[in-house]
CSV table of N, CA and C in Angstrom, one decimal:
chain,number,residue,atom,x,y,z
W,183,MET,N,81.3,145.2,108.3
W,183,MET,CA,82.5,145.5,107.6
W,183,MET,C,82.5,144.9,106.2
W,184,THR,N,82.8,145.7,105.2
W,184,THR,CA,82.8,145.2,103.9
W,184,THR,C,84.3,144.7,103.6
W,185,GLU,N,84.4,143.9,102.6
W,185,GLU,CA,85.7,143.3,102.3
W,185,GLU,C,86.7,144.5,102.0
W,186,ALA,N,86.3,145.6,101.4
W,186,ALA,CA,87.2,146.6,101.0
W,186,ALA,C,87.8,147.3,102.3
W,187,ASN,N,87.1,147.4,103.4
W,187,ASN,CA,87.7,148.0,104.5
W,187,ASN,C,87.9,147.1,105.7
W,188,TYR,N,88.1,145.8,105.4
W,188,TYR,CA,88.3,144.8,106.4
W,188,TYR,C,89.7,145.0,107.0
W,189,LYS,N,89.8,145.1,108.3
W,189,LYS,CA,91.0,145.3,109.0
W,189,LYS,C,91.2,144.1,110.0
W,190,LYS,N,92.4,143.9,110.3
W,190,LYS,CA,92.8,143.0,111.4
W,190,LYS,C,93.4,143.7,112.5
W,191,TYR,N,93.1,143.3,113.7
W,191,TYR,CA,93.7,143.9,114.9
W,191,TYR,C,94.4,142.9,115.7
W,192,CYS,N,95.6,143.2,116.1
W,192,CYS,CA,96.5,142.4,117.0
W,192,CYS,C,96.4,142.9,118.4
W,193,LEU,N,95.9,142.2,119.3
W,193,LEU,CA,95.6,142.7,120.6
W,193,LEU,C,96.7,142.3,121.6
W,194,ASP,N,97.1,143.3,122.4
W,194,ASP,CA,98.1,143.2,123.4
W,194,ASP,C,97.4,142.6,124.7
W,195,ALA,N,98.2,142.0,125.5
W,195,ALA,CA,97.7,141.3,126.7
W,195,ALA,C,96.9,142.2,127.6
W,196,ASN,N,97.4,143.5,127.7
W,196,ASN,CA,96.7,144.4,128.6
W,196,ASN,C,95.3,144.7,128.1
W,197,PHE,N,95.0,144.5,126.8
W,197,PHE,CA,93.6,144.7,126.3
W,197,PHE,C,92.7,143.8,127.1
W,198,PHE,N,93.1,142.6,127.3
W,198,PHE,CA,92.2,141.6,128.1
W,198,PHE,C,92.3,141.8,129.6
W,199,ILE,N,93.5,141.9,130.1
W,199,ILE,CA,93.7,141.9,131.5
W,199,ILE,C,93.1,143.1,132.2
W,200,GLU,N,93.4,144.3,131.7
W,200,GLU,CA,92.8,145.4,132.4
W,200,GLU,C,91.3,145.5,132.2
W,201,ALA,N,90.8,145.2,131.1
W,201,ALA,CA,89.3,145.2,130.9
W,201,ALA,C,88.7,144.2,131.8
W,202,TRP,N,89.2,143.0,131.9
W,202,TRP,CA,88.6,141.9,132.7
W,202,TRP,C,88.6,142.3,134.1
W,203,ASN,N,89.7,142.8,134.6
W,203,ASN,CA,89.9,143.1,136.0
W,203,ASN,C,89.4,144.5,136.5
W,204,LYS,N,89.1,145.4,135.5
W,204,LYS,CA,88.7,146.7,135.9
W,204,LYS,C,87.4,147.1,135.3
W,205,TYR,N,87.4,147.7,134.2
W,205,TYR,CA,86.2,148.5,133.7
W,205,TYR,C,85.2,147.6,132.9
W,206,TYR,N,85.5,146.5,132.4
W,206,TYR,CA,84.5,145.7,131.6
W,206,TYR,C,84.4,144.3,132.3
W,207,SER,N,84.5,144.2,133.6
W,207,SER,CA,84.4,143.0,134.3
W,207,SER,C,83.2,142.2,133.8
W,208,PRO,N,83.3,140.9,133.6
W,208,PRO,CA,82.2,140.1,133.0
W,208,PRO,C,81.0,140.0,134.0
W,209,ASP,N,81.2,140.3,135.3
W,209,ASP,CA,80.0,140.2,136.2
W,209,ASP,C,79.1,141.4,136.0
W,210,PHE,N,79.5,142.5,135.3
W,210,PHE,CA,78.5,143.5,135.0
W,210,PHE,C,78.6,144.0,133.6
W,211,CYS,N,79.5,143.4,132.8
W,211,CYS,CA,79.6,143.8,131.4
W,211,CYS,C,79.8,142.6,130.5
W,212,SER,N,79.0,141.6,130.7
W,212,SER,CA,79.2,140.3,129.9
W,212,SER,C,79.0,140.5,128.4
W,213,ASP,N,78.2,141.4,128.0
W,213,ASP,CA,77.9,141.6,126.6
W,213,ASP,C,79.2,142.0,125.8
W,214,TYR,N,80.1,142.8,126.5
W,214,TYR,CA,81.3,143.2,125.9
W,214,TYR,C,82.1,142.0,125.5
W,215,TRP,N,82.2,141.0,126.4
W,215,TRP,CA,83.0,139.8,126.1
W,215,TRP,C,82.3,138.9,125.0
W,216,LYS,N,81.0,139.0,124.9
W,216,LYS,CA,80.4,138.3,123.8
W,216,LYS,C,80.8,139.0,122.5
W,217,VAL,N,80.9,140.3,122.4
W,217,VAL,CA,81.3,141.0,121.2
W,217,VAL,C,82.7,140.6,120.9
W,218,ILE,N,83.6,140.6,121.9
W,218,ILE,CA,85.0,140.3,121.7
W,218,ILE,C,85.1,138.9,121.1
W,219,ALA,N,84.3,137.9,121.6
W,219,ALA,CA,84.3,136.6,121.1
W,219,ALA,C,83.8,136.5,119.7
W,220,GLU,N,82.8,137.3,119.4
W,220,GLU,CA,82.3,137.4,118.0
W,220,GLU,C,83.3,137.9,117.0
W,221,LEU,N,84.1,138.9,117.5
W,221,LEU,CA,85.2,139.5,116.6
W,221,LEU,C,86.2,138.4,116.4
W,222,GLY,N,86.5,137.6,117.4
W,222,GLY,CA,87.4,136.5,117.2
W,222,GLY,C,86.9,135.5,116.2
W,223,GLU,N,85.7,135.1,116.4
W,223,GLU,CA,85.1,134.1,115.4
W,223,GLU,C,85.2,134.6,114.0
W,224,LYS,N,85.0,135.9,113.8
W,224,LYS,CA,85.1,136.5,112.5
W,224,LYS,C,86.5,136.8,112.0
W,225,GLU,N,87.5,136.5,112.9
W,225,GLU,CA,88.9,136.7,112.6
W,225,GLU,C,89.3,138.1,112.3
W,226,ILE,N,88.5,139.0,113.0
W,226,ILE,CA,88.9,140.4,112.9
W,226,ILE,C,89.9,140.8,113.9
W,227,ILE,N,90.0,140.0,115.0
W,227,ILE,CA,91.0,140.2,116.0
W,227,ILE,C,91.8,138.9,116.1
W,228,PHE,N,93.1,139.0,116.6
W,228,PHE,CA,93.9,137.9,116.9
W,228,PHE,C,94.9,138.3,117.9
W,229,ILE,N,95.5,137.3,118.5
W,229,ILE,CA,96.6,137.5,119.5
W,229,ILE,C,97.7,136.5,119.2
W,230,PRO,N,99.0,137.0,119.5
W,230,PRO,CA,100.1,136.1,119.4
W,230,PRO,C,100.0,135.1,120.5
W,231,GLU,N,100.6,133.9,120.3
W,231,GLU,CA,100.5,132.8,121.3
W,231,GLU,C,101.1,133.3,122.6
W,232,ILE,N,102.1,134.1,122.6
W,232,ILE,CA,102.7,134.5,123.9
W,232,ILE,C,101.8,135.5,124.6
W,233,VAL,N,101.0,136.2,123.9
W,233,VAL,CA,99.9,137.0,124.6
W,233,VAL,C,98.9,136.1,125.3
W,234,LYS,N,98.5,135.1,124.6
W,234,LYS,CA,97.5,134.2,125.2
W,234,LYS,C,98.1,133.6,126.5
W,235,GLU,N,99.3,133.2,126.5
W,235,GLU,CA,100.0,132.6,127.7
W,235,GLU,C,100.0,133.6,128.8
W,236,GLU,N,100.4,134.8,128.5
W,236,GLU,CA,100.4,135.9,129.5
W,236,GLU,C,99.0,136.1,130.1
W,237,VAL,N,98.0,136.2,129.3
W,237,VAL,CA,96.7,136.5,129.7
W,237,VAL,C,96.1,135.3,130.6
W,238,ILE,N,96.2,134.1,130.1
W,238,ILE,CA,95.6,133.0,130.8
W,238,ILE,C,96.3,132.7,132.1
W,239,ASN,N,97.5,133.1,132.3
W,239,ASN,CA,98.2,132.9,133.5
W,239,ASN,C,97.9,134.0,134.6
W,240,THR,N,97.1,134.9,134.3
W,240,THR,CA,96.8,136.0,135.2
W,240,THR,C,95.6,135.7,136.1
W,241,ASP,N,94.6,134.9,135.5
W,241,ASP,CA,93.4,134.7,136.2
W,241,ASP,C,92.7,133.4,135.7
W,242,THR,N,92.2,132.7,136.6
W,242,THR,CA,91.5,131.4,136.3
W,242,THR,C,90.2,131.6,135.5
W,243,LEU,N,89.5,132.7,135.8
W,243,LEU,CA,88.2,132.9,135.1
W,243,LEU,C,88.5,133.4,133.7
W,244,ILE,N,89.5,134.2,133.4
W,244,ILE,CA,89.8,134.6,132.1
W,244,ILE,C,90.3,133.4,131.3
W,245,LYS,N,91.0,132.5,131.9
W,245,LYS,CA,91.5,131.3,131.3
W,245,LYS,C,90.3,130.5,130.8
W,246,GLU,N,89.3,130.4,131.7
W,246,GLU,CA,88.0,129.6,131.3
W,246,GLU,C,87.3,130.3,130.1
W,247,TRP,N,87.3,131.6,130.1
W,247,TRP,CA,86.7,132.4,129.0
W,247,TRP,C,87.4,132.0,127.7
W,248,PHE,N,88.7,132.0,127.7
W,248,PHE,CA,89.5,131.7,126.5
W,248,PHE,C,89.2,130.3,126.1
W,249,GLN,N,89.0,129.4,127.0
W,249,GLN,CA,88.7,128.0,126.6
W,249,GLN,C,87.3,127.8,126.0
W,250,LEU,N,86.4,128.7,126.3
W,250,LEU,CA,85.1,128.7,125.7
W,250,LEU,C,84.9,129.5,124.5
W,251,ASN,N,85.8,130.4,124.1
W,251,ASN,CA,85.7,131.3,123.0
W,251,ASN,C,86.8,131.1,122.0
W,252,VAL,N,86.5,131.5,120.8
W,252,VAL,CA,87.5,131.4,119.7
W,252,VAL,C,88.1,132.7,119.4
W,253,ILE,N,89.3,132.9,120.0
W,253,ILE,CA,90.1,134.1,119.6
W,253,ILE,C,91.3,133.5,118.9
W,254,PRO,N,91.5,133.8,117.6
W,254,PRO,CA,92.6,133.3,116.8
W,254,PRO,C,93.9,133.6,117.5
W,255,VAL,N,94.7,132.5,117.6
W,255,VAL,CA,96.1,132.6,118.2
W,255,VAL,C,97.1,132.3,117.1
W,256,HIS,N,97.9,133.3,116.9
W,256,HIS,CA,98.9,133.2,115.8
W,256,HIS,C,100.3,132.8,116.4
W,257,MET,N,100.9,131.8,115.8
W,257,MET,CA,102.2,131.3,116.2
W,257,MET,C,103.3,132.1,115.6
W,258,ILE,N,104.4,132.0,116.3
W,258,ILE,CA,105.7,132.6,115.8
W,258,ILE,C,106.2,131.7,114.6
W,259,ASP,N,106.4,132.3,113.5
W,259,ASP,CA,107.0,131.6,112.4
W,259,ASP,C,108.2,132.4,111.8
W,260,GLU,N,108.7,131.9,110.8
W,260,GLU,CA,109.9,132.5,110.2
W,260,GLU,C,109.7,134.0,109.8
W,261,ASN,N,108.5,134.3,109.2
W,261,ASN,CA,108.2,135.6,108.8
W,261,ASN,C,108.1,136.6,110.0
W,262,VAL,N,107.4,136.1,111.1
W,262,VAL,CA,107.3,136.9,112.3
W,262,VAL,C,108.7,137.2,112.9
W,263,THR,N,109.5,136.1,113.0
W,263,THR,CA,110.8,136.3,113.5
W,263,THR,C,111.6,137.3,112.7
W,264,SER,N,111.5,137.3,111.4
W,264,SER,CA,112.2,138.3,110.5
W,264,SER,C,111.7,139.7,110.9
W,265,CYS,N,110.4,139.8,111.1
W,265,CYS,CA,109.8,141.1,111.5
W,265,CYS,C,110.4,141.6,112.9
W,266,LEU,N,110.6,140.7,113.8
W,266,LEU,CA,111.1,141.0,115.1
W,266,LEU,C,112.6,141.5,114.9
W,267,LYS,N,113.3,140.8,114.1
W,267,LYS,CA,114.7,141.2,113.8
W,267,LYS,C,114.8,142.5,113.2
W,268,LEU,N,113.8,142.8,112.3
W,268,LEU,CA,113.8,144.1,111.7
W,268,LEU,C,113.5,145.2,112.7
W,269,ILE,N,112.6,144.9,113.6
W,269,ILE,CA,112.2,145.9,114.7
W,269,ILE,C,113.5,146.2,115.5
W,270,TYR,N,114.2,145.2,115.9
W,270,TYR,CA,115.4,145.4,116.7
W,270,TYR,C,116.5,146.1,116.0
W,271,SER,N,116.7,145.8,114.7
W,271,SER,CA,117.8,146.4,113.9
W,271,SER,C,117.5,147.8,113.5
W,272,THR,N,116.2,148.2,113.4
W,272,THR,CA,115.8,149.5,113.0
W,272,THR,C,116.3,150.6,114.0
W,273,ASN,N,116.1,150.2,115.3
W,273,ASN,CA,116.5,151.2,116.3
W,273,ASN,C,116.9,150.4,117.6
W,274,THR,N,118.1,150.6,118.0
W,274,THR,CA,118.5,149.8,119.2
W,274,THR,C,117.7,150.1,120.4
W,275,ASN,N,117.1,151.3,120.5
W,275,ASN,CA,116.2,151.6,121.6
W,275,ASN,C,115.0,150.6,121.7
W,276,HIS,N,114.6,150.0,120.6
W,276,HIS,CA,113.5,149.1,120.7
W,276,HIS,C,113.8,147.9,121.6
W,277,GLN,N,115.0,147.6,121.8
W,277,GLN,CA,115.3,146.5,122.7
W,277,GLN,C,114.9,146.7,124.2
W,278,ARG,N,114.7,148.0,124.5
W,278,ARG,CA,114.3,148.4,125.9
W,278,ARG,C,112.8,148.2,126.0
W,279,LEU,N,112.1,147.7,125.0
W,279,LEU,CA,110.7,147.4,125.1
W,279,LEU,C,110.4,146.3,126.1
W,280,VAL,N,111.3,145.4,126.2
W,280,VAL,CA,111.2,144.3,127.2
W,280,VAL,C,112.0,144.7,128.4
W,281,ASP,N,111.4,144.6,129.6
W,281,ASP,CA,112.0,144.9,130.9
W,281,ASP,C,112.7,143.7,131.4
W,282,ASN,N,114.0,143.5,131.0
W,282,ASN,CA,114.7,142.3,131.4
W,282,ASN,C,114.9,142.1,132.9
W,283,THR,N,115.0,143.2,133.6
W,283,THR,CA,115.3,143.2,135.0
W,283,THR,C,114.0,142.6,135.8
W,284,LYS,N,112.9,142.9,135.3
W,284,LYS,CA,111.6,142.5,136.0
W,284,LYS,C,110.9,141.4,135.2
W,285,GLY,N,111.4,141.0,134.1
W,285,GLY,CA,110.8,140.0,133.3
W,285,GLY,C,109.4,140.4,132.8
W,286,ARG,N,109.2,141.7,132.5
W,286,ARG,CA,107.9,142.1,132.0
W,286,ARG,C,108.0,142.5,130.6
W,287,SER,N,106.8,142.6,130.0
W,287,SER,CA,106.6,143.0,128.6
W,287,SER,C,107.3,142.1,127.6
W,288,ILE,N,107.3,140.8,128.0
W,288,ILE,CA,107.9,139.8,127.1
W,288,ILE,C,107.2,139.7,125.8
W,289,ALA,N,105.9,139.8,125.8
W,289,ALA,CA,105.1,139.7,124.6
W,289,ALA,C,105.1,140.9,123.7
W,290,ASP,N,105.4,142.1,124.3
W,290,ASP,CA,105.3,143.3,123.5
W,290,ASP,C,106.0,143.3,122.2
W,291,PRO,N,107.2,143.0,122.1
W,291,PRO,CA,107.8,143.0,120.7
W,291,PRO,C,107.2,142.0,119.7
W,292,TRP,N,106.6,140.9,120.3
W,292,TRP,CA,106.0,139.9,119.4
W,292,TRP,C,104.6,140.5,118.9
W,293,VAL,N,104.0,141.3,119.7
W,293,VAL,CA,102.7,141.9,119.3
W,293,VAL,C,103.0,142.8,118.0
W,294,ILE,N,104.0,143.6,118.1
W,294,ILE,CA,104.4,144.4,117.0
W,294,ILE,C,104.8,143.6,115.8
W,295,ALA,N,105.6,142.6,116.0
W,295,ALA,CA,106.1,141.8,114.9
W,295,ALA,C,105.0,141.1,114.2
W,296,HIS,N,104.0,140.5,115.0
W,296,HIS,CA,102.9,139.9,114.3
W,296,HIS,C,102.1,140.9,113.5
W,297,ALA,N,101.9,142.1,114.1
W,297,ALA,CA,101.1,143.2,113.4
W,297,ALA,C,101.8,143.6,112.1
W,298,LEU,N,103.1,143.8,112.2
W,298,LEU,CA,103.9,144.1,111.1
W,298,LEU,C,103.8,143.1,110.0
W,299,ASN,N,103.9,141.8,110.4
W,299,ASN,CA,103.9,140.7,109.4
W,299,ASN,C,102.5,140.6,108.7
W,300,GLU,N,101.4,140.9,109.5
W,300,GLU,CA,100.1,140.7,108.9
W,300,GLU,C,99.4,142.0,108.5
W,301,LYS,N,100.2,143.2,108.6
W,301,LYS,CA,99.6,144.5,108.3
W,301,LYS,C,98.4,144.7,109.1
W,302,ALA,N,98.5,144.4,110.4
W,302,ALA,CA,97.4,144.5,111.3
W,302,ALA,C,97.6,145.8,112.2
W,303,ILE,N,96.6,146.2,112.9
W,303,ILE,CA,96.6,147.3,113.8
W,303,ILE,C,96.8,146.8,115.2
W,304,VAL,N,97.8,147.4,115.9
W,304,VAL,CA,98.0,147.0,117.3
W,304,VAL,C,97.0,147.7,118.2
W,305,VAL,N,96.4,146.9,119.1
W,305,VAL,CA,95.5,147.5,120.1
W,305,VAL,C,96.1,147.3,121.5
W,306,THR,N,96.4,148.4,122.2
W,306,THR,CA,97.1,148.3,123.5
W,306,THR,C,96.6,149.3,124.4
W,307,LYS,N,96.7,149.1,125.7
W,307,LYS,CA,96.4,150.1,126.7
W,307,LYS,C,97.6,151.0,127.0
W,308,GLU,N,98.7,150.6,126.5
W,308,GLU,CA,100.0,151.4,126.7
W,308,GLU,C,99.8,152.8,126.1
W,309,GLU,N,100.5,153.7,126.7
W,309,GLU,CA,100.5,155.1,126.2
W,309,GLU,C,101.9,155.4,125.7
W,310,LYS,N,102.0,156.2,124.7
W,310,LYS,CA,103.2,156.6,124.1
W,310,LYS,C,104.0,157.4,125.1
W,311,ILE,N,105.3,157.1,125.2
W,311,ILE,CA,106.3,157.9,126.0
W,311,ILE,C,106.7,159.1,125.2
W,312,THR,N,106.4,160.3,125.7
W,312,THR,CA,106.7,161.5,124.9
W,312,THR,C,107.9,162.3,125.5
W,313,ASN,N,108.4,162.0,126.7
W,313,ASN,CA,109.5,162.7,127.2
W,313,ASN,C,110.8,162.2,126.5
W,314,PRO,N,111.5,163.0,125.8
W,314,PRO,CA,112.7,162.6,125.1
W,314,PRO,C,113.8,162.1,126.0
W,315,ALA,N,113.8,162.5,127.2
W,315,ALA,CA,114.8,162.1,128.2
W,315,ALA,C,114.5,160.7,128.8
W,316,SER,N,113.3,160.2,128.6
W,316,SER,CA,112.9,158.9,129.2
W,316,SER,C,113.8,157.8,128.7
W,317,GLN,N,114.1,156.9,129.6
W,317,GLN,CA,114.8,155.6,129.2
W,317,GLN,C,113.8,154.5,128.8
W,318,ARG,N,112.5,154.8,129.0
W,318,ARG,CA,111.5,153.8,128.8
W,318,ARG,C,111.0,153.9,127.3
W,319,ILE,N,110.5,152.9,126.8
W,319,ILE,CA,109.9,152.8,125.5
W,319,ILE,C,108.7,151.9,125.6
W,320,LYS,N,107.7,152.3,124.9
W,320,LYS,CA,106.4,151.5,124.9
W,320,LYS,C,106.0,151.1,123.5
W,321,ILE,N,105.0,150.2,123.5
W,321,ILE,CA,104.5,149.7,122.2
W,321,ILE,C,104.2,150.8,121.2
W,322,PRO,N,103.5,151.9,121.6
W,322,PRO,CA,103.1,152.9,120.7
W,322,PRO,C,104.4,153.6,120.1
W,323,ASN,N,105.4,153.8,120.8
W,323,ASN,CA,106.7,154.4,120.3
W,323,ASN,C,107.3,153.5,119.2
W,324,VAL,N,107.4,152.2,119.5
W,324,VAL,CA,108.0,151.3,118.5
W,324,VAL,C,107.1,151.2,117.3
W,325,CYS,N,105.8,151.2,117.5
W,325,CYS,CA,104.8,151.1,116.3
W,325,CYS,C,105.0,152.4,115.4
W,326,ASP,N,105.1,153.5,116.1
W,326,ASP,CA,105.3,154.7,115.3
W,326,ASP,C,106.6,154.7,114.5
W,327,ASN,N,107.7,154.2,115.2
W,327,ASN,CA,109.0,154.1,114.5
W,327,ASN,C,109.0,153.1,113.3
W,328,MET,N,108.1,152.1,113.4
W,328,MET,CA,108.1,151.0,112.4
W,328,MET,C,107.0,151.3,111.4
W,329,GLY,N,106.2,152.3,111.6
W,329,GLY,CA,105.1,152.6,110.6
W,329,GLY,C,103.9,151.6,110.8
W,330,VAL,N,103.7,151.1,112.0
W,330,VAL,CA,102.6,150.2,112.3
W,330,VAL,C,101.5,151.0,113.0
W,331,LYS,N,100.4,150.9,112.5
W,331,LYS,CA,99.2,151.7,113.1
W,331,LYS,C,98.9,151.0,114.4
W,332,TRP,N,98.6,151.9,115.4
W,332,TRP,CA,98.2,151.4,116.7
W,332,TRP,C,97.1,152.3,117.3
W,333,MET,N,96.4,151.7,118.2
W,333,MET,CA,95.3,152.5,118.9
W,333,MET,C,95.1,151.9,120.3
W,334,ASN,N,94.4,152.7,121.1
W,334,ASN,CA,94.1,152.2,122.4
W,334,ASN,C,92.7,151.5,122.3
W,335,ASP,N,92.3,150.8,123.4
W,335,ASP,CA,91.1,150.0,123.3
W,335,ASP,C,89.9,150.9,123.1
W,336,PHE,N,89.9,152.1,123.6
W,336,PHE,CA,88.7,153.0,123.4
W,336,PHE,C,88.5,153.4,122.0
W,337,ASP,N,89.7,153.7,121.3
W,337,ASP,CA,89.6,154.0,119.9
W,337,ASP,C,89.2,152.7,119.1
W,338,PHE,N,89.6,151.6,119.5
W,338,PHE,CA,89.2,150.3,118.9
W,338,PHE,C,87.7,150.1,119.0
W,339,ILE,N,87.2,150.4,120.2
W,339,ILE,CA,85.7,150.2,120.4
W,339,ILE,C,85.0,151.2,119.5
W,340,ARG,N,85.4,152.4,119.4
W,340,ARG,CA,84.8,153.4,118.4
W,340,ARG,C,84.9,152.9,117.0
W,341,GLU,N,86.1,152.5,116.6
W,341,GLU,CA,86.3,152.1,115.2
W,341,GLU,C,85.5,150.9,114.8
W,342,ILE,N,85.4,149.9,115.7
W,342,ILE,CA,84.7,148.7,115.4
W,342,ILE,C,83.2,148.9,115.5
W,343,GLY,N,82.8,149.9,116.3
W,343,GLY,CA,81.4,150.2,116.5
W,343,GLY,C,80.7,149.5,117.6
W,344,ILE,N,81.4,149.2,118.6
W,344,ILE,CA,80.8,148.5,119.8
W,344,ILE,C,79.9,149.6,120.5
W,345,ARG,N,78.7,149.2,120.9
W,345,ARG,CA,77.8,150.1,121.6
W,345,ARG,C,77.4,149.5,122.9
W,346,PHE,N,77.4,150.3,123.9
W,346,PHE,CA,77.0,149.8,125.3
W,346,PHE,C,75.6,150.3,125.6
W,347,SER,N,74.9,149.5,126.4
W,347,SER,CA,73.7,149.9,126.9
W,347,SER,C,73.7,149.5,128.4
W,348,CYS,N,73.1,150.4,129.2
W,348,CYS,CA,73.1,150.1,130.7
W,348,CYS,C,71.7,149.9,131.2
W,349,GLY,N,71.6,149.2,132.2
W,349,GLY,CA,70.3,148.9,132.9
W,349,GLY,C,70.6,148.3,134.2
W,350,LEU,N,69.5,148.3,135.0
W,350,LEU,CA,69.7,147.6,136.3
W,350,LEU,C,69.4,146.1,136.2
W,351,LYS,N,70.2,145.4,136.9
W,351,LYS,CA,70.0,143.9,136.9
W,351,LYS,C,68.7,143.5,137.5
W,352,LYS,N,68.3,144.3,138.6
W,352,LYS,CA,67.1,144.0,139.3
W,352,LYS,C,66.6,145.4,139.8
W,353,GLU,N,65.4,145.5,140.2
W,353,GLU,CA,64.9,146.7,140.7
W,353,GLU,C,65.5,147.0,142.1
W,354,VAL,N,65.9,148.3,142.2
W,354,VAL,CA,66.6,148.7,143.5
W,354,VAL,C,65.5,149.1,144.5
């Protein structure tokens, strides 16, 4: 990446959790995690502190991975708090991003606030809610409302240029 097209990506917790537990498990896709660590070292990706807490509390092995790798963790500051206030004041529906009854999605508004503050692209596994009658709202909906670019992890992989190669660990 050249300086002219350098981008920053703010990663949602589900970027790590779903990949780790499902399709990029480190027991068969360890190179993926090496690339993610490299992107962290180059400060191309970052996570809000609350995302890190959510991720490391899900699995001991992913917690160990975070201890061994440098993924920049950004703290909440006055500017990020101002961005969060702007998100909530722009549209009262944005407050439904956090599921207060189940205590879920606590980090979601902070992901958007950090991205808004740093002009970063949000990367999430969440899909946009398109049913106008839905009472739910997701990160992509709020990002669109706030003019924050977002993408799913597959588009991120394509944009960054991650390439996979497959082979057998041992002869069958």
